[in-house]
Tab-separated table of C-alpha atoms and ligand atoms in Angstrom:
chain	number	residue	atom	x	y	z
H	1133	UNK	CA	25.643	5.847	-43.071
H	1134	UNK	CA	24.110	3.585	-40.617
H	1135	UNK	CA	25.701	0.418	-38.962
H	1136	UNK	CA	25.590	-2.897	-40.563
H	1137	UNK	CA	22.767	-4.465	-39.486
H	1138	UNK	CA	23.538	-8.414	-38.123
H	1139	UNK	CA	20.935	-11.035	-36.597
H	1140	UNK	CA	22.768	-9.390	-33.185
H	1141	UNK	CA	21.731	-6.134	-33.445
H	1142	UNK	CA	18.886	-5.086	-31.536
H	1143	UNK	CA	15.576	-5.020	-33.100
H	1144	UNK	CA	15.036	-1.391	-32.133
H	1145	UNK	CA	18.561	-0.662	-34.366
H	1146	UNK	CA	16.772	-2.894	-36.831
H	1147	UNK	CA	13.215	-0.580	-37.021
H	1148	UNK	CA	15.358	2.644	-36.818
H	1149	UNK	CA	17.202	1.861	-39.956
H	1150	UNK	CA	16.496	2.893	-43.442
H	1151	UNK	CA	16.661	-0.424	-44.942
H	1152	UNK	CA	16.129	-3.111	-41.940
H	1153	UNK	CA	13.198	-0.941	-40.686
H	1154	UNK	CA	10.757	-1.859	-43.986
H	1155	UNK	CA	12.572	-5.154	-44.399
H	1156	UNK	CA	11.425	-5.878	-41.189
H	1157	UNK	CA	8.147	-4.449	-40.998
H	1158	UNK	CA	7.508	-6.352	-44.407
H	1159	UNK	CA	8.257	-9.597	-42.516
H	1160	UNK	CA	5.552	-8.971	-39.268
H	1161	UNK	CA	3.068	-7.707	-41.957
H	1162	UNK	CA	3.389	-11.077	-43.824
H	1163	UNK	CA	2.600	-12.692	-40.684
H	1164	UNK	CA	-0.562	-10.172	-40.060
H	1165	UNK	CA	1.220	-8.132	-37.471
H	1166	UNK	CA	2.746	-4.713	-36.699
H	1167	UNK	CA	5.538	-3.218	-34.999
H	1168	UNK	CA	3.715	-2.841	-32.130
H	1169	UNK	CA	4.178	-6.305	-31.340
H	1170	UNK	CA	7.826	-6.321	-30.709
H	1171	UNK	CA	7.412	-3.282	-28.674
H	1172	UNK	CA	8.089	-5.641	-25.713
H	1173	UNK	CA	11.408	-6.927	-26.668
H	1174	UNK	CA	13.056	-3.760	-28.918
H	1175	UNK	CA	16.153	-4.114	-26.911
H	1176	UNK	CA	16.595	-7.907	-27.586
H	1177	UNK	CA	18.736	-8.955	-30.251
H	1178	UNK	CA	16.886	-10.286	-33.367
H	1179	UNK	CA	18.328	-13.440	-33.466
H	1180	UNK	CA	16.393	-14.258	-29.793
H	1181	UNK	CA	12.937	-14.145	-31.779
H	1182	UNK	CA	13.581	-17.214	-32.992
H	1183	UNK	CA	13.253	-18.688	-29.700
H	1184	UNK	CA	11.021	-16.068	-28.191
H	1185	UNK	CA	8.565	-16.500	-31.162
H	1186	UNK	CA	7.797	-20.429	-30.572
H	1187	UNK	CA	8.707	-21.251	-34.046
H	1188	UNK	CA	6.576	-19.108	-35.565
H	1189	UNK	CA	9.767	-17.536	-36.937
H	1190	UNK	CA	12.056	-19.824	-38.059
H	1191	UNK	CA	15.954	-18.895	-38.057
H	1192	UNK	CA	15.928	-18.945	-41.708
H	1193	UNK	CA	13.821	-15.821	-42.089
H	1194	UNK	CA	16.076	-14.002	-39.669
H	1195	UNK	CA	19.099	-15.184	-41.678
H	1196	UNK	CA	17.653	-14.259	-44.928
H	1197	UNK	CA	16.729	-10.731	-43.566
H	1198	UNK	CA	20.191	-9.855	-42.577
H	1199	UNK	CA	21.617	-11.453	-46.008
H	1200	UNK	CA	18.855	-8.828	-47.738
H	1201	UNK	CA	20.110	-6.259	-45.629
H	1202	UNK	CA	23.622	-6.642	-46.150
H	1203	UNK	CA	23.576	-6.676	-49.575
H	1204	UNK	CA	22.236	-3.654	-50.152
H	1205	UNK	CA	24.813	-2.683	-47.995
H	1206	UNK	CA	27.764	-3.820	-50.184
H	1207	UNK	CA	25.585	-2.295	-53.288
H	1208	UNK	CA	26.046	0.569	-51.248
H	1209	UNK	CA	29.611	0.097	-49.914
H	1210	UNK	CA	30.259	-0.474	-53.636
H	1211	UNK	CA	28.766	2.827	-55.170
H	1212	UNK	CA	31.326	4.756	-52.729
H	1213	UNK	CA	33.645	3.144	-54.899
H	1214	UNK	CA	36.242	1.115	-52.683
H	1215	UNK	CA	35.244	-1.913	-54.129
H	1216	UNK	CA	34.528	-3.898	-50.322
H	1217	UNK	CA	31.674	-3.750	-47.443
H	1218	UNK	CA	33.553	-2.151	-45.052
H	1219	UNK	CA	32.307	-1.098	-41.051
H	1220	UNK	CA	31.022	2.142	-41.191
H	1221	UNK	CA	31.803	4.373	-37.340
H	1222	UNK	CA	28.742	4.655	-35.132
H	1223	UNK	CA	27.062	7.689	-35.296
H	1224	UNK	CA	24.660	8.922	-32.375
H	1225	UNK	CA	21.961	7.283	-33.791
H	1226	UNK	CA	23.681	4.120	-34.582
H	1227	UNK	CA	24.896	3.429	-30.829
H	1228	UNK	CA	23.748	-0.514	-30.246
H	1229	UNK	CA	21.004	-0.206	-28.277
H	1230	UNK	CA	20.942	-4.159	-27.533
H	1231	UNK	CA	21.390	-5.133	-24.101
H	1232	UNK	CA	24.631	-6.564	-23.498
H	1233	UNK	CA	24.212	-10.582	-23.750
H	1234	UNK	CA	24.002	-12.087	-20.297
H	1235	UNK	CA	25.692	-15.699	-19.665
H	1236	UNK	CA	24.222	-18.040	-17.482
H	1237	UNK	CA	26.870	-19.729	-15.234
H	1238	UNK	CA	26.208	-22.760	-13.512
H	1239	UNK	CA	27.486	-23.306	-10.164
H	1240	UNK	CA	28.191	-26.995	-10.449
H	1241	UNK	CA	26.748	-28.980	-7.428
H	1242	UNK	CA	25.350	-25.687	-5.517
H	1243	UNK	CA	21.934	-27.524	-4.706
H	1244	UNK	CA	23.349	-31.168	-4.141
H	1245	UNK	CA	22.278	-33.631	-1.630
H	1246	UNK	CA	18.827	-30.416	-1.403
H	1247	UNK	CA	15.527	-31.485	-2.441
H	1248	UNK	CA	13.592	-27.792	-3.453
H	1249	UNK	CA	10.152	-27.307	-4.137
H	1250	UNK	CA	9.587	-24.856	-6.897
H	1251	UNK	CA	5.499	-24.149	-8.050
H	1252	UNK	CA	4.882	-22.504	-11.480
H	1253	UNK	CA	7.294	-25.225	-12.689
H	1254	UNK	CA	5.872	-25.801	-15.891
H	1255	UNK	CA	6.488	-22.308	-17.607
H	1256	UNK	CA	8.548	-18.920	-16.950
H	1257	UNK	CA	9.810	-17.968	-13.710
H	1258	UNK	CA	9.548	-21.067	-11.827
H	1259	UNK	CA	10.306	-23.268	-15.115
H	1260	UNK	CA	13.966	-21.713	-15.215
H	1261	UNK	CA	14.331	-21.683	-11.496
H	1262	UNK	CA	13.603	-25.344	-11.925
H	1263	UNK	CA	15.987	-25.758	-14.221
H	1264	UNK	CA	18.848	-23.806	-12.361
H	1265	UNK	CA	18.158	-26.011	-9.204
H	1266	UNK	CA	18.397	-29.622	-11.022
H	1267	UNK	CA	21.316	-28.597	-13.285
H	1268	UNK	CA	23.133	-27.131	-10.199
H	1269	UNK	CA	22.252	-30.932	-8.963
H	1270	UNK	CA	19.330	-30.495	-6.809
H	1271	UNK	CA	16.481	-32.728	-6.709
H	1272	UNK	CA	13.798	-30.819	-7.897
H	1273	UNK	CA	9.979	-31.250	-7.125
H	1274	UNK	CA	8.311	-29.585	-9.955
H	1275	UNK	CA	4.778	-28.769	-9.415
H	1276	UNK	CA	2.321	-27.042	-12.038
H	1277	UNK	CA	-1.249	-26.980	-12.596
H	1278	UNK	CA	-1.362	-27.952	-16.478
H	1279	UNK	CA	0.160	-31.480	-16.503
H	1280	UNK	CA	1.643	-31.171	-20.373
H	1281	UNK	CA	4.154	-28.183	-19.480
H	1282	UNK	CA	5.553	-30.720	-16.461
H	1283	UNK	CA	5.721	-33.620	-19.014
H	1284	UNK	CA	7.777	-30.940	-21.517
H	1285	UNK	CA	9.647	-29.699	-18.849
H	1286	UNK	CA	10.197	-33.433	-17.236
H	1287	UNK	CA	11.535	-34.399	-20.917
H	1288	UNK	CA	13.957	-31.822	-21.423
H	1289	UNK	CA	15.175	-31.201	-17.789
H	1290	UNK	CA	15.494	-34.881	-16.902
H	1291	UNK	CA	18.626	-35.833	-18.419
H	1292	UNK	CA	20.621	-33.070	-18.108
H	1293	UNK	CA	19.384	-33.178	-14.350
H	1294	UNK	CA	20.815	-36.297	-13.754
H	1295	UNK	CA	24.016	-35.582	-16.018
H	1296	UNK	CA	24.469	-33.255	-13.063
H	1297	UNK	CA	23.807	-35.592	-10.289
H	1298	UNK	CA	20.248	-33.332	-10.158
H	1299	UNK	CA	16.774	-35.438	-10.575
H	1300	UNK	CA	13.137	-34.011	-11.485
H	1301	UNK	CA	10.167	-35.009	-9.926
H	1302	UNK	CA	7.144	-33.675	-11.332
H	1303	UNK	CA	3.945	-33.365	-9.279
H	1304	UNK	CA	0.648	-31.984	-11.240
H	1305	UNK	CA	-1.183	-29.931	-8.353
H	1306	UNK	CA	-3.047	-26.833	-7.998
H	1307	UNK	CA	-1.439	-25.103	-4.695
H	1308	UNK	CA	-4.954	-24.063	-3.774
H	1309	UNK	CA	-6.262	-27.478	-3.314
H	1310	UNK	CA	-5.630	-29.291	-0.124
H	1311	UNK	CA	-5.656	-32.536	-2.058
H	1312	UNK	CA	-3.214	-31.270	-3.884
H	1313	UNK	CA	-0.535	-29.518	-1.318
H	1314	UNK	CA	-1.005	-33.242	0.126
H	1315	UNK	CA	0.524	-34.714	-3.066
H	1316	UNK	CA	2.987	-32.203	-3.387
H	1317	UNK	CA	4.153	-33.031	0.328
H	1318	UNK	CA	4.026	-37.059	-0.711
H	1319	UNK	CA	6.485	-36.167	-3.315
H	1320	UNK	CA	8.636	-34.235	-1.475
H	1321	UNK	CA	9.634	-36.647	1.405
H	1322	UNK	CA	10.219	-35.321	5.238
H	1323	UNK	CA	13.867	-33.082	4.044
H	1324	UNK	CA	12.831	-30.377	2.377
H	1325	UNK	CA	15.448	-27.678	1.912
H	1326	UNK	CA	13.539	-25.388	-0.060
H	1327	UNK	CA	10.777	-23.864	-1.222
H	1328	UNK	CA	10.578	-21.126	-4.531
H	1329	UNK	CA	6.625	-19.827	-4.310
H	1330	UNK	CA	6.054	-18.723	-8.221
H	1331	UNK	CA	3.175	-19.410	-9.292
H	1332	UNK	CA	0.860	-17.006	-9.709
H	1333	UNK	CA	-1.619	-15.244	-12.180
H	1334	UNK	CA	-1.846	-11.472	-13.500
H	1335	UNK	CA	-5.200	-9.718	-12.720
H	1336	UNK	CA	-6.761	-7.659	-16.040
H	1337	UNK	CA	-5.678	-4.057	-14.819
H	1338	UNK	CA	-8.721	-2.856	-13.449
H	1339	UNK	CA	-8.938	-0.208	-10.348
H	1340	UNK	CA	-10.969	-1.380	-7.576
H	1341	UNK	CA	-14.295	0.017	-8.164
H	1342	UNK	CA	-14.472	-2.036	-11.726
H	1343	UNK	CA	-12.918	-5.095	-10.543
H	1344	UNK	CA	-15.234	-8.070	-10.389
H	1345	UNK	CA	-15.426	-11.212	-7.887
H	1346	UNK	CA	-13.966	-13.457	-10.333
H	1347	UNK	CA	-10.778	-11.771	-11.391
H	1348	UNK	CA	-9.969	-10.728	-6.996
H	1349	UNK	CA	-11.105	-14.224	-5.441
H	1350	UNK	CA	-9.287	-15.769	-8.518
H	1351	UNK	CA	-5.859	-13.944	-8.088
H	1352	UNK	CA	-6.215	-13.648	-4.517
H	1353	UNK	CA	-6.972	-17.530	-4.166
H	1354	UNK	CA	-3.871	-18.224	-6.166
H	1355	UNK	CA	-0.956	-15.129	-5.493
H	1356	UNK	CA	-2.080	-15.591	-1.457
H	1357	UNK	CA	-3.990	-18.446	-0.283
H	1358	UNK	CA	-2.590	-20.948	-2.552
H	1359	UNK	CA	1.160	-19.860	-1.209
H	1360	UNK	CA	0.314	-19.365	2.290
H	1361	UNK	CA	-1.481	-23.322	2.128
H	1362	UNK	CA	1.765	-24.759	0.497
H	1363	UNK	CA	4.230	-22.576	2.540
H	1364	UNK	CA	2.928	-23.763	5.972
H	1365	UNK	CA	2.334	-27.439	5.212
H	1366	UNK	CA	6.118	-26.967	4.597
H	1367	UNK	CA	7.622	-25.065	6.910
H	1368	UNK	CA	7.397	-27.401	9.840
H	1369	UNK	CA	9.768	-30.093	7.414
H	1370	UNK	CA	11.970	-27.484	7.261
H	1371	UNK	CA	11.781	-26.619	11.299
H	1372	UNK	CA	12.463	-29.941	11.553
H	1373	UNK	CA	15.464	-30.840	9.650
H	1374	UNK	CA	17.049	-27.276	11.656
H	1375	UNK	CA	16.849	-25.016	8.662
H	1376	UNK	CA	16.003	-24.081	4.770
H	1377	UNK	CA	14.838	-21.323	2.158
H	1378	UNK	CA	11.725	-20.330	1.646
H	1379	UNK	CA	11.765	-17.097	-1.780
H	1380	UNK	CA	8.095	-16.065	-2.745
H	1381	UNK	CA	7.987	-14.537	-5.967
H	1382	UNK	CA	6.053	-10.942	-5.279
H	1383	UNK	CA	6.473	-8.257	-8.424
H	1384	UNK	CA	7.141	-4.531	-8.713
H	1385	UNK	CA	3.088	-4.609	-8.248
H	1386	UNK	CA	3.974	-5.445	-4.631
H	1387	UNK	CA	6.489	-2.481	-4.233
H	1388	UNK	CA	4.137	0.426	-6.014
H	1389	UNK	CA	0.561	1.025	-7.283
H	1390	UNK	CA	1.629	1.438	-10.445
H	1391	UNK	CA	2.599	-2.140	-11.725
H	1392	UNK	CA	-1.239	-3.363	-12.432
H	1393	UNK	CA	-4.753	-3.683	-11.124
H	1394	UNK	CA	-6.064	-3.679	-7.477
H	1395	UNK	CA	-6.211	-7.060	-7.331
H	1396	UNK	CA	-2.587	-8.282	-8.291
H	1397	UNK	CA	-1.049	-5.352	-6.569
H	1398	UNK	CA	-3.408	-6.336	-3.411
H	1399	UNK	CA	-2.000	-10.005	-4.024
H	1400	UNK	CA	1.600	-9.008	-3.941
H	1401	UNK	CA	1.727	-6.844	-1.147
H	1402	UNK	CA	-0.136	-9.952	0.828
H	1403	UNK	CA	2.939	-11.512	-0.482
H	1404	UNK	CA	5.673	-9.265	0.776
H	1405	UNK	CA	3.442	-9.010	4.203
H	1406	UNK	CA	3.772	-12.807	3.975
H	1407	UNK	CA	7.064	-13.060	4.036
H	1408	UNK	CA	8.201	-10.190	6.823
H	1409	UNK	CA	5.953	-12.273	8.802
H	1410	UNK	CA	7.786	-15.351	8.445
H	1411	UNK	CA	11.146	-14.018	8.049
H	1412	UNK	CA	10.757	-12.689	12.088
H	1413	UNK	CA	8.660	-15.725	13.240
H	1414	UNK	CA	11.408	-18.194	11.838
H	1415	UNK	CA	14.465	-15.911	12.011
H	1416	UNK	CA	16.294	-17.984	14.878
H	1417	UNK	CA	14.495	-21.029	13.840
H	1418	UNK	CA	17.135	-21.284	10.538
H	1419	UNK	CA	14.290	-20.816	8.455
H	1420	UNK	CA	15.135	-18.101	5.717
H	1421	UNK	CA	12.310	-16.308	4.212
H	1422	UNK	CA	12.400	-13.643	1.235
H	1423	UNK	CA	10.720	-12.398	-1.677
H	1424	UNK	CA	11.720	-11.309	-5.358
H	1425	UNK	CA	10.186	-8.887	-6.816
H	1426	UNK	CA	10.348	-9.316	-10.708
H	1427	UNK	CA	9.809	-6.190	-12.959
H	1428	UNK	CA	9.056	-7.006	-16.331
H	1429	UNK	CA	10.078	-10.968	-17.311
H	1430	UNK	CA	8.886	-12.503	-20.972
H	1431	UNK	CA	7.141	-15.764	-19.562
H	1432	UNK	CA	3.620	-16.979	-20.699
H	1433	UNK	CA	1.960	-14.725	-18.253
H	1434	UNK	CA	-1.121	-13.491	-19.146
H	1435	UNK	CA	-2.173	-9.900	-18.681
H	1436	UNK	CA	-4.870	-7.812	-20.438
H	1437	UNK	CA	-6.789	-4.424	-19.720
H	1438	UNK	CA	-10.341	-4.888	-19.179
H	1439	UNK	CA	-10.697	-0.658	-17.787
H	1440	UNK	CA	-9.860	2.442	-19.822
H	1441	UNK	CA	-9.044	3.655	-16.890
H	1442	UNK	CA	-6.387	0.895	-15.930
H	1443	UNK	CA	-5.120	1.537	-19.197
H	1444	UNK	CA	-4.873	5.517	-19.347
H	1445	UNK	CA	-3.272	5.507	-16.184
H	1446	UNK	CA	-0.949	1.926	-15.822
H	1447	UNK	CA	-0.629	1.672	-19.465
H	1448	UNK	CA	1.429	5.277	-19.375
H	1449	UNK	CA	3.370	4.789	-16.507
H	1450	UNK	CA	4.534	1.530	-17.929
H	1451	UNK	CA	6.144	3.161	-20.795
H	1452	UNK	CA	8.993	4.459	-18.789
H	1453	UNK	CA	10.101	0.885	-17.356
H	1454	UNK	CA	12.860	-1.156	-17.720
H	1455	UNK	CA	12.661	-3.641	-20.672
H	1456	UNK	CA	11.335	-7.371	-20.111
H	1457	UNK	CA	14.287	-9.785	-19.568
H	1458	UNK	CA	14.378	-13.461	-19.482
H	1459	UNK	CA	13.370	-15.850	-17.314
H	1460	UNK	CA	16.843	-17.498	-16.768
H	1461	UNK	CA	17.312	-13.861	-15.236
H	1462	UNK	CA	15.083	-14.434	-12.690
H	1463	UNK	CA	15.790	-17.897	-11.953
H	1464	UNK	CA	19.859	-16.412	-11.102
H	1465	UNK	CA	17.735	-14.030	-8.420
H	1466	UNK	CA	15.725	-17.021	-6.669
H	1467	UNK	CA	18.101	-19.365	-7.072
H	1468	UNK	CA	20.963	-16.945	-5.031
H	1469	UNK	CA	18.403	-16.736	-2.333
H	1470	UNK	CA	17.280	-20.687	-2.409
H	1471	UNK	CA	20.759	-21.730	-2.230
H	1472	UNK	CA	23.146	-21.617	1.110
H	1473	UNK	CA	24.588	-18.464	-0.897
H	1474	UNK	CA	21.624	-16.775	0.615
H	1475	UNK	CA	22.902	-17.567	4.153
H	1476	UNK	CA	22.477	-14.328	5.913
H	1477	UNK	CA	19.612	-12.792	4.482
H	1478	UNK	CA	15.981	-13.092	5.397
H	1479	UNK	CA	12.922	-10.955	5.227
H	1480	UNK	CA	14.493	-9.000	2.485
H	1481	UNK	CA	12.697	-8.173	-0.822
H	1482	UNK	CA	14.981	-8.525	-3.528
H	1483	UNK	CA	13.593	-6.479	-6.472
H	1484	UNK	CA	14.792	-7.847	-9.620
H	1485	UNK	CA	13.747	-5.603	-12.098
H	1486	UNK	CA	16.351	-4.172	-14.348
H	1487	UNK	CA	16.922	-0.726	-11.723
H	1488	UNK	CA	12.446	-0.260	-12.162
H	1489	UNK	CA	12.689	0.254	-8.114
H	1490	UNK	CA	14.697	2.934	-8.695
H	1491	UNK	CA	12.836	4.753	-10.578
O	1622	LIG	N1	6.263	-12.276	-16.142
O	1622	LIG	C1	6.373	-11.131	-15.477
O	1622	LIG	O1	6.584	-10.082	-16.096
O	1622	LIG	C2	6.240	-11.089	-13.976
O	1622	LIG	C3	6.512	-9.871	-13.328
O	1622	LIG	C4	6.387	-9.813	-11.936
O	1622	LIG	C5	6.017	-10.939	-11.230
O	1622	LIG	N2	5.755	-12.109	-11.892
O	1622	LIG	C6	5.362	-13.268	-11.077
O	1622	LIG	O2	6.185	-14.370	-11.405
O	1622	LIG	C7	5.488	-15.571	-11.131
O	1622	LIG	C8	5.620	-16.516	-12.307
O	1622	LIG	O3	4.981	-15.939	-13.408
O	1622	LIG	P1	5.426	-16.185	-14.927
O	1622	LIG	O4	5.529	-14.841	-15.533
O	1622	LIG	O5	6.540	-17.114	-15.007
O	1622	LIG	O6	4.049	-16.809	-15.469
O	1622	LIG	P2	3.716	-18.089	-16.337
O	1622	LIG	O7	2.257	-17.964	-16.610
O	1622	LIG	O8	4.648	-18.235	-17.479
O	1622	LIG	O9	3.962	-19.307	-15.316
O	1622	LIG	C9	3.158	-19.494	-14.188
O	1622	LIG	C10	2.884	-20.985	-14.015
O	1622	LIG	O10	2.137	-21.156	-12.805
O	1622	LIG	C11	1.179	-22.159	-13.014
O	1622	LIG	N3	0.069	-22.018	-12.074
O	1622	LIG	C12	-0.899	-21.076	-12.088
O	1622	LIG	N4	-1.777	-21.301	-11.114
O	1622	LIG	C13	-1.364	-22.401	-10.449
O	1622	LIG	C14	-1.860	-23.127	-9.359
O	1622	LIG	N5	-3.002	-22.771	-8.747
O	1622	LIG	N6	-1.188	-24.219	-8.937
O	1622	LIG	C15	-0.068	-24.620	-9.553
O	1622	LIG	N7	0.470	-23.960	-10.620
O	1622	LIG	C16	-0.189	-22.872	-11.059
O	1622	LIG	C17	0.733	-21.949	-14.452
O	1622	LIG	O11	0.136	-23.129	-14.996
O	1622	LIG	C18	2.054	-21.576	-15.136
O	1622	LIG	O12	2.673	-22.706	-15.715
O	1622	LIG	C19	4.052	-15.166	-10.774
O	1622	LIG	O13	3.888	-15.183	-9.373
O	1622	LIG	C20	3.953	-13.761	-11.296
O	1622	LIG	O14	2.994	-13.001	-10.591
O	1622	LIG	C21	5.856	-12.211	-13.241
């Protein structure tokens, strides 16, 4: 007989088995959706769609599924006659296929007395990295392009940031705008220790010969120009003050050809490129200079096939890859690099993908 099933268990455990797998199928159908939606997140435990789902599913319906679940498991437990629910020994289809949970540790006061510079502030990646940095007691300078994600993040962040000694200053700016790289700079002040690139945008998966102007000046404007304009109006703070981090945030699309469409993967090689550059040019300057490359993270990214052939050939090949994690795990990456823990590495691309590299 199969495992009890618990708000812990993995949602793949959860599809697989006789009695959560229609319970829970019953529940996305309710809501107009398939399984095929959580194909994503199968390894996650079911309790983090609470939070993954943005409310939409409340942690009532997740408790009420495992109280259905579990008591046709004691109905069960009691037809064998013993009278009590008792845990049944994993069989080889039972194994927990949930990753094991990860806990975020805090290095109290890592980022103290450092003011860092993180873009993409206002959701996923550079959101958490944001976080990290002011709750290690940095003072942060958050900049995004949509003003009402800073405000969010500004009233959550703030007062644990200062509980920590940290502070958050938001900036709205979009990197590609000389105006704004100006304000970001204003905001900043002359000692800037670093500098987390992240923002960025997805292309729509299409090889070269179908994609359009739009989607490469768009993702080339943004992923390249936008980070080289930022990065240099910043560097020469950092030359000045004798030293500081600079960690772009590339992808697996700048390691392979097999991550998305020309574009982005054009975009994040420009980005590893980027960096080498300025990890040599700066090397003995104190400057540090790497790159992360991120294999699949759940953020509010947004990525779409616009080619059949984009999706015959990427779509397959991403079957095979590592599941998504969160963006807290990415934040540990940049963060490690940011901070003086970094202190003798530069130039290096740090893929943090779950072992995808590998592969
Ligand atoms: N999510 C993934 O699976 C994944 C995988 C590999 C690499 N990445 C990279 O990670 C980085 C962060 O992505 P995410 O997944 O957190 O995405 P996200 O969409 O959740 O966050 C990106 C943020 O950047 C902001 N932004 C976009 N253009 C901007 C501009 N011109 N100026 C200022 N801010 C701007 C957006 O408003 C958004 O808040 C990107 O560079 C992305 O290419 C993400």
């Amino acid at each position: 007989m199969p495992a009890r099933l618990t708000a812990a268990s993995s949602i793949a455990t959860w599809l697989d088995h006789p009695r959560g797998g229609p319970l829970l199928r019953g529940l996305l159908a309710a809501g107009g959706q398939d399984e095929s939606a959580l194909a994503p997140v199968r390894l996650l435990p079911l309790e983090r769609l609470v939070a993954l789902s943005g409310g939409q599913l409340p942690a009532e319906a997740v408790a009420d599924l495992v109280r259905r679940a579990s008591a046709d498991d004691d109905a069960d437990d009691d037809a064998d006659g013993d009278g009590e629910a008792t845990e049944q020994g994993l069989g080889a289809s039972d194994v927990p296929r949930a990753l094991p949970q990860w806990q975020e540790r805090v290095s109290t006061g890592r980022f103290t007395g450092m003011t860092v510079v993180v873009t993409g502030a206002g959701s996923g990646i550079g959101r958490a990295t944001a976080s990290r940095v002011a709750r290690e007691g940095g003072r942060v300078v958050a900049v995004d392009v949509v003003a009402e994600r800073l405000d969010a993040l500004a009233a959550d962040l703030g007062p644990r940031a200062q509980e920590a000694g940290g502070e958050v200053v938001v900036v709205t700016a979009d990197i590609t705008d000389p105006d704004g790289v100006a304000r970001i700079l204003e905001a900043a002040g002359s000692d800037v220790a670093g500098l987390a690139n992240v923002a960025g945008v997805m292309d729509d998966m299409t090889p070269v010969h179908e994609v359009t102007d739009a989607v490469w000046e768009r993702v080339m404007r943004i992923n390249v120009d936008g980070m080289m304009r930022l990065t240099r109006a910043v560097v020469p703070l950092m030359l000045a003050r004798g030293g500081g981090s600079v960690v772009n945030v590339a992808s697996e699309a700048g390691l392979r050809g097999s991550a998305a469409g020309a574009a982005y993967t054009t975009s994040k090689h420009a980005v590893v490129g980027l960096t080498k550059s300025s990890a040599v040019m700066y090397g003995r300057l104190g400057v540090r200079v790497n790159a992360v490359a991120p294999g699949p993270v759940i953020t509010g990214i947004e990525a779409r096939f616009a080619s059949e052939l984009g999706a015959e050939r990427i779509g397959g090949l991403l079957a095979t890859i590592p599941d998504p994690v969160q963006p807290e795990q990415l934040a540990a990456s940049i963060t490690f690099l940011l901070s003086d823990d970094g202190v003798n590495v530069s130039g290096t691309v740090l893929a943090s993908d779950g072992g995808w590299s590998a592969q």
